[in-house]
Amino acid sequence: MTQSAPAPNDAPAASHDHLVRSSLQRAGRLPVDAWTLADTDDLFDAGLTSHASVALLVDLEDAIGVEFPDALLRKSTFSSIATIRAALARVQEGRGGLDTSAVAVPGSRR
């Protein structure tokens, strides 16, 4: 598993990547280092539990000061770093409604 970092000129994505990986380290209770995971690695295969995903959600909400809308509170939202980053961007832009195409990552199983 290798980290797939955003391009250097992609400041918002880099900021979201750091936020998501930091929250995974703090609240995700993963048996692996979140910084070693690729953007599309399945977090549940990497050891994320449903209980830890709730802790991750709360950690992210506390970090950004915004609540995730109910429409994004689903397993698929937390299936990879990329899907979490996409959901986080939607929440911060005020577009938290359910649009799974904006959150899904090609090849994602959930």
PDB file of N, CA and C in Angstrom, residues 19-82:
ATOM      1  N   LEU A  19      -6.044  16.227   6.454  1.00  0.00           N
ATOM      2  CA  LEU A  19      -7.105  16.154   7.459  1.00  0.00           C
ATOM      3  C   LEU A  19      -7.642  14.735   7.588  1.00  0.00           C
ATOM      4  N   VAL A  20      -7.939  14.091   6.466  1.00  0.00           N
ATOM      5  CA  VAL A  20      -8.504  12.740   6.497  1.00  0.00           C
ATOM      6  C   VAL A  20      -7.499  11.755   7.086  1.00  0.00           C
ATOM      7  N   ARG A  21      -6.259  11.802   6.618  1.00  0.00           N
ATOM      8  CA  ARG A  21      -5.250  10.857   7.118  1.00  0.00           C
ATOM      9  C   ARG A  21      -4.954  11.101   8.609  1.00  0.00           C
ATOM     10  N   SER A  22      -4.924  12.359   9.030  1.00  0.00           N
ATOM     11  CA  SER A  22      -4.711  12.669  10.448  1.00  0.00           C
ATOM     12  C   SER A  22      -5.861  12.138  11.294  1.00  0.00           C
ATOM     13  N   SER A  23      -7.084  12.320  10.818  1.00  0.00           N
ATOM     14  CA  SER A  23      -8.253  11.805  11.547  1.00  0.00           C
ATOM     15  C   SER A  23      -8.242  10.284  11.599  1.00  0.00           C
ATOM     16  N   LEU A  24      -7.844   9.656  10.498  1.00  0.00           N
ATOM     17  CA  LEU A  24      -7.734   8.190  10.494  1.00  0.00           C
ATOM     18  C   LEU A  24      -6.718   7.713  11.527  1.00  0.00           C
ATOM     19  N   GLN A  25      -5.606   8.437  11.631  1.00  0.00           N
ATOM     20  CA  GLN A  25      -4.588   8.076  12.623  1.00  0.00           C
ATOM     21  C   GLN A  25      -5.144   8.214  14.038  1.00  0.00           C
ATOM     22  N   ARG A  26      -5.873   9.306  14.297  1.00  0.00           N
ATOM     23  CA  ARG A  26      -6.392   9.564  15.642  1.00  0.00           C
ATOM     24  C   ARG A  26      -7.573   8.681  15.994  1.00  0.00           C
ATOM     25  N   ALA A  27      -8.532   8.567  15.096  1.00  0.00           N
ATOM     26  CA  ALA A  27      -9.819   7.970  15.449  1.00  0.00           C
ATOM     27  C   ALA A  27     -10.142   6.661  14.729  1.00  0.00           C
ATOM     28  N   GLY A  28      -9.412   6.364  13.667  1.00  0.00           N
ATOM     29  CA  GLY A  28      -9.747   5.198  12.852  1.00  0.00           C
ATOM     30  C   GLY A  28      -9.393   3.859  13.441  1.00  0.00           C
ATOM     31  N   ARG A  29      -8.513   3.856  14.421  1.00  0.00           N
ATOM     32  CA  ARG A  29      -8.101   2.618  15.095  1.00  0.00           C
ATOM     33  C   ARG A  29      -7.638   1.544  14.106  1.00  0.00           C
ATOM     34  N   LEU A  30      -6.944   1.985  13.057  1.00  0.00           N
ATOM     35  CA  LEU A  30      -6.454   1.046  12.055  1.00  0.00           C
ATOM     36  C   LEU A  30      -5.197   0.338  12.558  1.00  0.00           C
ATOM     37  N   PRO A  31      -5.019  -0.918  12.177  1.00  0.00           N
ATOM     38  CA  PRO A  31      -3.796  -1.624  12.550  1.00  0.00           C
ATOM     39  C   PRO A  31      -2.612  -1.246  11.655  1.00  0.00           C
ATOM     40  N   VAL A  32      -2.846  -0.370  10.689  1.00  0.00           N
ATOM     41  CA  VAL A  32      -1.792   0.097   9.787  1.00  0.00           C
ATOM     42  C   VAL A  32      -1.730   1.620   9.865  1.00  0.00           C
ATOM     43  N   ASP A  33      -0.605   2.177   9.435  1.00  0.00           N
ATOM     44  CA  ASP A  33      -0.413   3.618   9.415  1.00  0.00           C
ATOM     45  C   ASP A  33      -1.241   4.212   8.271  1.00  0.00           C
ATOM     46  N   ALA A  34      -2.122   5.156   8.582  1.00  0.00           N
ATOM     47  CA  ALA A  34      -2.997   5.765   7.567  1.00  0.00           C
ATOM     48  C   ALA A  34      -2.202   6.452   6.474  1.00  0.00           C
ATOM     49  N   TRP A  35      -0.982   6.872   6.780  1.00  0.00           N
ATOM     50  CA  TRP A  35      -0.149   7.572   5.794  1.00  0.00           C
ATOM     51  C   TRP A  35       0.422   6.621   4.761  1.00  0.00           C
ATOM     52  N   THR A  36       0.331   5.317   4.990  1.00  0.00           N
ATOM     53  CA  THR A  36       0.845   4.343   4.030  1.00  0.00           C
ATOM     54  C   THR A  36      -0.228   3.837   3.075  1.00  0.00           C
ATOM     55  N   LEU A  37      -1.462   4.215   3.299  1.00  0.00           N
ATOM     56  CA  LEU A  37      -2.574   3.737   2.470  1.00  0.00           C
ATOM     57  C   LEU A  37      -2.704   4.554   1.190  1.00  0.00           C
ATOM     58  N   ALA A  38      -3.042   3.880   0.113  1.00  0.00           N
ATOM     59  CA  ALA A  38      -3.341   4.567  -1.146  1.00  0.00           C
ATOM     60  C   ALA A  38      -4.729   5.191  -1.036  1.00  0.00           C
ATOM     61  N   ASP A  39      -4.970   6.191  -1.844  1.00  0.00           N
ATOM     62  CA  ASP A  39      -6.259   6.885  -1.816  1.00  0.00           C
ATOM     63  C   ASP A  39      -7.446   5.953  -1.989  1.00  0.00           C
ATOM     64  N   THR A  40      -7.299   4.921  -2.791  1.00  0.00           N
ATOM     65  CA  THR A  40      -8.423   4.043  -3.108  1.00  0.00           C
ATOM     66  C   THR A  40      -8.400   2.721  -2.355  1.00  0.00           C
ATOM     67  N   ASP A  41      -7.443   2.532  -1.446  1.00  0.00           N
ATOM     68  CA  ASP A  41      -7.447   1.304  -0.637  1.00  0.00           C
ATOM     69  C   ASP A  41      -8.740   1.239   0.167  1.00  0.00           C
ATOM     70  N   ASP A  42      -9.307   0.060   0.256  1.00  0.00           N
ATOM     71  CA  ASP A  42     -10.532  -0.146   1.020  1.00  0.00           C
ATOM     72  C   ASP A  42     -10.199  -0.074   2.510  1.00  0.00           C
ATOM     73  N   LEU A  43     -10.740   0.919   3.193  1.00  0.00           N
ATOM     74  CA  LEU A  43     -10.432   1.124   4.601  1.00  0.00           C
ATOM     75  C   LEU A  43     -10.995   0.018   5.483  1.00  0.00           C
ATOM     76  N   PHE A  44     -12.101  -0.577   5.076  1.00  0.00           N
ATOM     77  CA  PHE A  44     -12.669  -1.673   5.864  1.00  0.00           C
ATOM     78  C   PHE A  44     -11.799  -2.916   5.731  1.00  0.00           C
ATOM     79  N   ASP A  45     -11.232  -3.143   4.551  1.00  0.00           N
ATOM     80  CA  ASP A  45     -10.268  -4.232   4.385  1.00  0.00           C
ATOM     81  C   ASP A  45      -8.999  -3.955   5.182  1.00  0.00           C
ATOM     82  N   ALA A  46      -8.676  -2.679   5.369  1.00  0.00           N
ATOM     83  CA  ALA A  46      -7.481  -2.283   6.122  1.00  0.00           C
ATOM     84  C   ALA A  46      -7.713  -2.320   7.632  1.00  0.00           C
ATOM     85  N   GLY A  47      -8.944  -2.614   8.068  1.00  0.00           N
ATOM     86  CA  GLY A  47      -9.223  -2.762   9.491  1.00  0.00           C
ATOM     87  C   GLY A  47     -10.177  -1.765  10.103  1.00  0.00           C
ATOM     88  N   LEU A  48     -10.711  -0.823   9.308  1.00  0.00           N
ATOM     89  CA  LEU A  48     -11.681   0.129   9.849  1.00  0.00           C
ATOM     90  C   LEU A  48     -12.970  -0.611  10.199  1.00  0.00           C
ATOM     91  N   THR A  49     -13.466  -0.405  11.405  1.00  0.00           N
ATOM     92  CA  THR A  49     -14.724  -1.018  11.827  1.00  0.00           C
ATOM     93  C   THR A  49     -15.842   0.015  11.754  1.00  0.00           C
ATOM     94  N   SER A  50     -17.062  -0.437  11.847  1.00  0.00           N
ATOM     95  CA  SER A  50     -18.183   0.502  11.814  1.00  0.00           C
ATOM     96  C   SER A  50     -18.113   1.430  13.030  1.00  0.00           C
ATOM     97  N   HIS A  51     -17.704   0.914  14.166  1.00  0.00           N
ATOM     98  CA  HIS A  51     -17.569   1.739  15.365  1.00  0.00           C
ATOM     99  C   HIS A  51     -16.490   2.800  15.168  1.00  0.00           C
ATOM    100  N   ALA A  52     -15.356   2.404  14.601  1.00  0.00           N
ATOM    101  CA  ALA A  52     -14.274   3.354  14.357  1.00  0.00           C
ATOM    102  C   ALA A  52     -14.660   4.370  13.284  1.00  0.00           C
ATOM    103  N   SER A  53     -15.513   3.975  12.330  1.00  0.00           N
ATOM    104  CA  SER A  53     -15.933   4.933  11.304  1.00  0.00           C
ATOM    105  C   SER A  53     -16.788   6.040  11.926  1.00  0.00           C
ATOM    106  N   VAL A  54     -17.540   5.713  12.958  1.00  0.00           N
ATOM    107  CA  VAL A  54     -18.312   6.737  13.673  1.00  0.00           C
ATOM    108  C   VAL A  54     -17.362   7.678  14.412  1.00  0.00           C
ATOM    109  N   ALA A  55     -16.338   7.119  15.048  1.00  0.00           N
ATOM    110  CA  ALA A  55     -15.343   7.946  15.729  1.00  0.00           C
ATOM    111  C   ALA A  55     -14.623   8.840  14.721  1.00  0.00           C
ATOM    112  N   LEU A  56     -14.338   8.309  13.548  1.00  0.00           N
ATOM    113  CA  LEU A  56     -13.709   9.091  12.474  1.00  0.00           C
ATOM    114  C   LEU A  56     -14.622  10.230  12.041  1.00  0.00           C
ATOM    115  N   LEU A  57     -15.898   9.939  11.864  1.00  0.00           N
ATOM    116  CA  LEU A  57     -16.875  10.956  11.488  1.00  0.00           C
ATOM    117  C   LEU A  57     -16.892  12.093  12.503  1.00  0.00           C
ATOM    118  N   VAL A  58     -16.967  11.757  13.772  1.00  0.00           N
ATOM    119  CA  VAL A  58     -17.001  12.770  14.833  1.00  0.00           C
ATOM    120  C   VAL A  58     -15.710  13.583  14.827  1.00  0.00           C
ATOM    121  N   ASP A  59     -14.577  12.915  14.644  1.00  0.00           N
ATOM    122  CA  ASP A  59     -13.293  13.611  14.601  1.00  0.00           C
ATOM    123  C   ASP A  59     -13.247  14.596  13.437  1.00  0.00           C
ATOM    124  N   LEU A  60     -13.710  14.173  12.277  1.00  0.00           N
ATOM    125  CA  LEU A  60     -13.732  15.062  11.109  1.00  0.00           C
ATOM    126  C   LEU A  60     -14.680  16.238  11.327  1.00  0.00           C
ATOM    127  N   GLU A  61     -15.860  15.960  11.872  1.00  0.00           N
ATOM    128  CA  GLU A  61     -16.819  17.038  12.136  1.00  0.00           C
ATOM    129  C   GLU A  61     -16.245  18.053  13.118  1.00  0.00           C
ATOM    130  N   ASP A  62     -15.575  17.572  14.151  1.00  0.00           N
ATOM    131  CA  ASP A  62     -14.955  18.477  15.115  1.00  0.00           C
ATOM    132  C   ASP A  62     -13.856  19.307  14.452  1.00  0.00           C
ATOM    133  N   ALA A  63     -13.099  18.683  13.561  1.00  0.00           N
ATOM    134  CA  ALA A  63     -11.982  19.365  12.907  1.00  0.00           C
ATOM    135  C   ALA A  63     -12.440  20.470  11.965  1.00  0.00           C
ATOM    136  N   ILE A  64     -13.561  20.257  11.268  1.00  0.00           N
ATOM    137  CA  ILE A  64     -14.012  21.260  10.293  1.00  0.00           C
ATOM    138  C   ILE A  64     -15.149  22.122  10.810  1.00  0.00           C
ATOM    139  N   GLY A  65     -15.755  21.733  11.929  1.00  0.00           N
ATOM    140  CA  GLY A  65     -16.822  22.530  12.510  1.00  0.00           C
ATOM    141  C   GLY A  65     -18.130  22.476  11.743  1.00  0.00           C
ATOM    142  N   VAL A  66     -18.334  21.406  10.997  1.00  0.00           N
ATOM    143  CA  VAL A  66     -19.555  21.233  10.208  1.00  0.00           C
ATOM    144  C   VAL A  66     -20.005  19.780  10.357  1.00  0.00           C
ATOM    145  N   GLU A  67     -21.317  19.570  10.404  1.00  0.00           N
ATOM    146  CA  GLU A  67     -21.835  18.212  10.491  1.00  0.00           C
ATOM    147  C   GLU A  67     -22.028  17.615   9.103  1.00  0.00           C
ATOM    148  N   PHE A  68     -21.720  16.334   8.979  1.00  0.00           N
ATOM    149  CA  PHE A  68     -22.026  15.611   7.754  1.00  0.00           C
ATOM    150  C   PHE A  68     -23.535  15.401   7.714  1.00  0.00           C
ATOM    151  N   PRO A  69     -24.176  15.660   6.592  1.00  0.00           N
ATOM    152  CA  PRO A  69     -25.624  15.429   6.501  1.00  0.00           C
ATOM    153  C   PRO A  69     -25.923  13.929   6.506  1.00  0.00           C
ATOM    154  N   ASP A  70     -27.128  13.592   6.929  1.00  0.00           N
ATOM    155  CA  ASP A  70     -27.541  12.187   7.001  1.00  0.00           C
ATOM    156  C   ASP A  70     -27.326  11.444   5.687  1.00  0.00           C
ATOM    157  N   ALA A  71     -27.486  12.130   4.570  1.00  0.00           N
ATOM    158  CA  ALA A  71     -27.354  11.484   3.265  1.00  0.00           C
ATOM    159  C   ALA A  71     -25.952  10.919   3.035  1.00  0.00           C
ATOM    160  N   LEU A  72     -24.954  11.452   3.727  1.00  0.00           N
ATOM    161  CA  LEU A  72     -23.586  10.968   3.557  1.00  0.00           C
ATOM    162  C   LEU A  72     -23.163   9.976   4.639  1.00  0.00           C
ATOM    163  N   LEU A  73     -24.052   9.687   5.563  1.00  0.00           N
ATOM    164  CA  LEU A  73     -23.725   8.765   6.646  1.00  0.00           C
ATOM    165  C   LEU A  73     -24.000   7.335   6.198  1.00  0.00           C
ATOM    166  N   ARG A  74     -23.126   6.852   5.349  1.00  0.00           N
ATOM    167  CA  ARG A  74     -23.243   5.492   4.829  1.00  0.00           C
ATOM    168  C   ARG A  74     -21.861   4.885   4.712  1.00  0.00           C
ATOM    169  N   LYS A  75     -21.820   3.585   4.684  1.00  0.00           N
ATOM    170  CA  LYS A  75     -20.548   2.873   4.642  1.00  0.00           C
ATOM    171  C   LYS A  75     -19.705   3.287   3.441  1.00  0.00           C
ATOM    172  N   SER A  76     -20.335   3.485   2.302  1.00  0.00           N
ATOM    173  CA  SER A  76     -19.585   3.826   1.087  1.00  0.00           C
ATOM    174  C   SER A  76     -18.836   5.151   1.216  1.00  0.00           C
ATOM    175  N   THR A  77     -19.359   6.073   2.001  1.00  0.00           N
ATOM    176  CA  THR A  77     -18.684   7.358   2.197  1.00  0.00           C
ATOM    177  C   THR A  77     -17.331   7.167   2.862  1.00  0.00           C
ATOM    178  N   PHE A  78     -17.212   6.165   3.718  1.00  0.00           N
ATOM    179  CA  PHE A  78     -15.999   5.939   4.495  1.00  0.00           C
ATOM    180  C   PHE A  78     -15.195   4.738   3.996  1.00  0.00           C
ATOM    181  N   SER A  79     -15.419   4.342   2.749  1.00  0.00           N
ATOM    182  CA  SER A  79     -14.757   3.147   2.225  1.00  0.00           C
ATOM    183  C   SER A  79     -13.313   3.382   1.805  1.00  0.00           C
ATOM    184  N   SER A  80     -12.936   4.620   1.529  1.00  0.00           N
ATOM    185  CA  SER A  80     -11.549   4.920   1.141  1.00  0.00           C
ATOM    186  C   SER A  80     -11.219   6.364   1.501  1.00  0.00           C
ATOM    187  N   ILE A  81      -9.965   6.668   1.457  1.00  0.00           N
ATOM    188  CA  ILE A  81      -9.538   8.047   1.711  1.00  0.00           C
ATOM    189  C   ILE A  81     -10.126   8.969   0.648  1.00  0.00           C
ATOM    190  N   ALA A  82     -10.162   8.502  -0.588  1.00  0.00           N
ATOM    191  CA  ALA A  82     -10.706   9.322  -1.678  1.00  0.00           C
ATOM    192  C   ALA A  82     -12.183   9.624  -1.482  1.00  0.00           C
TER     193      ALA A  82
END
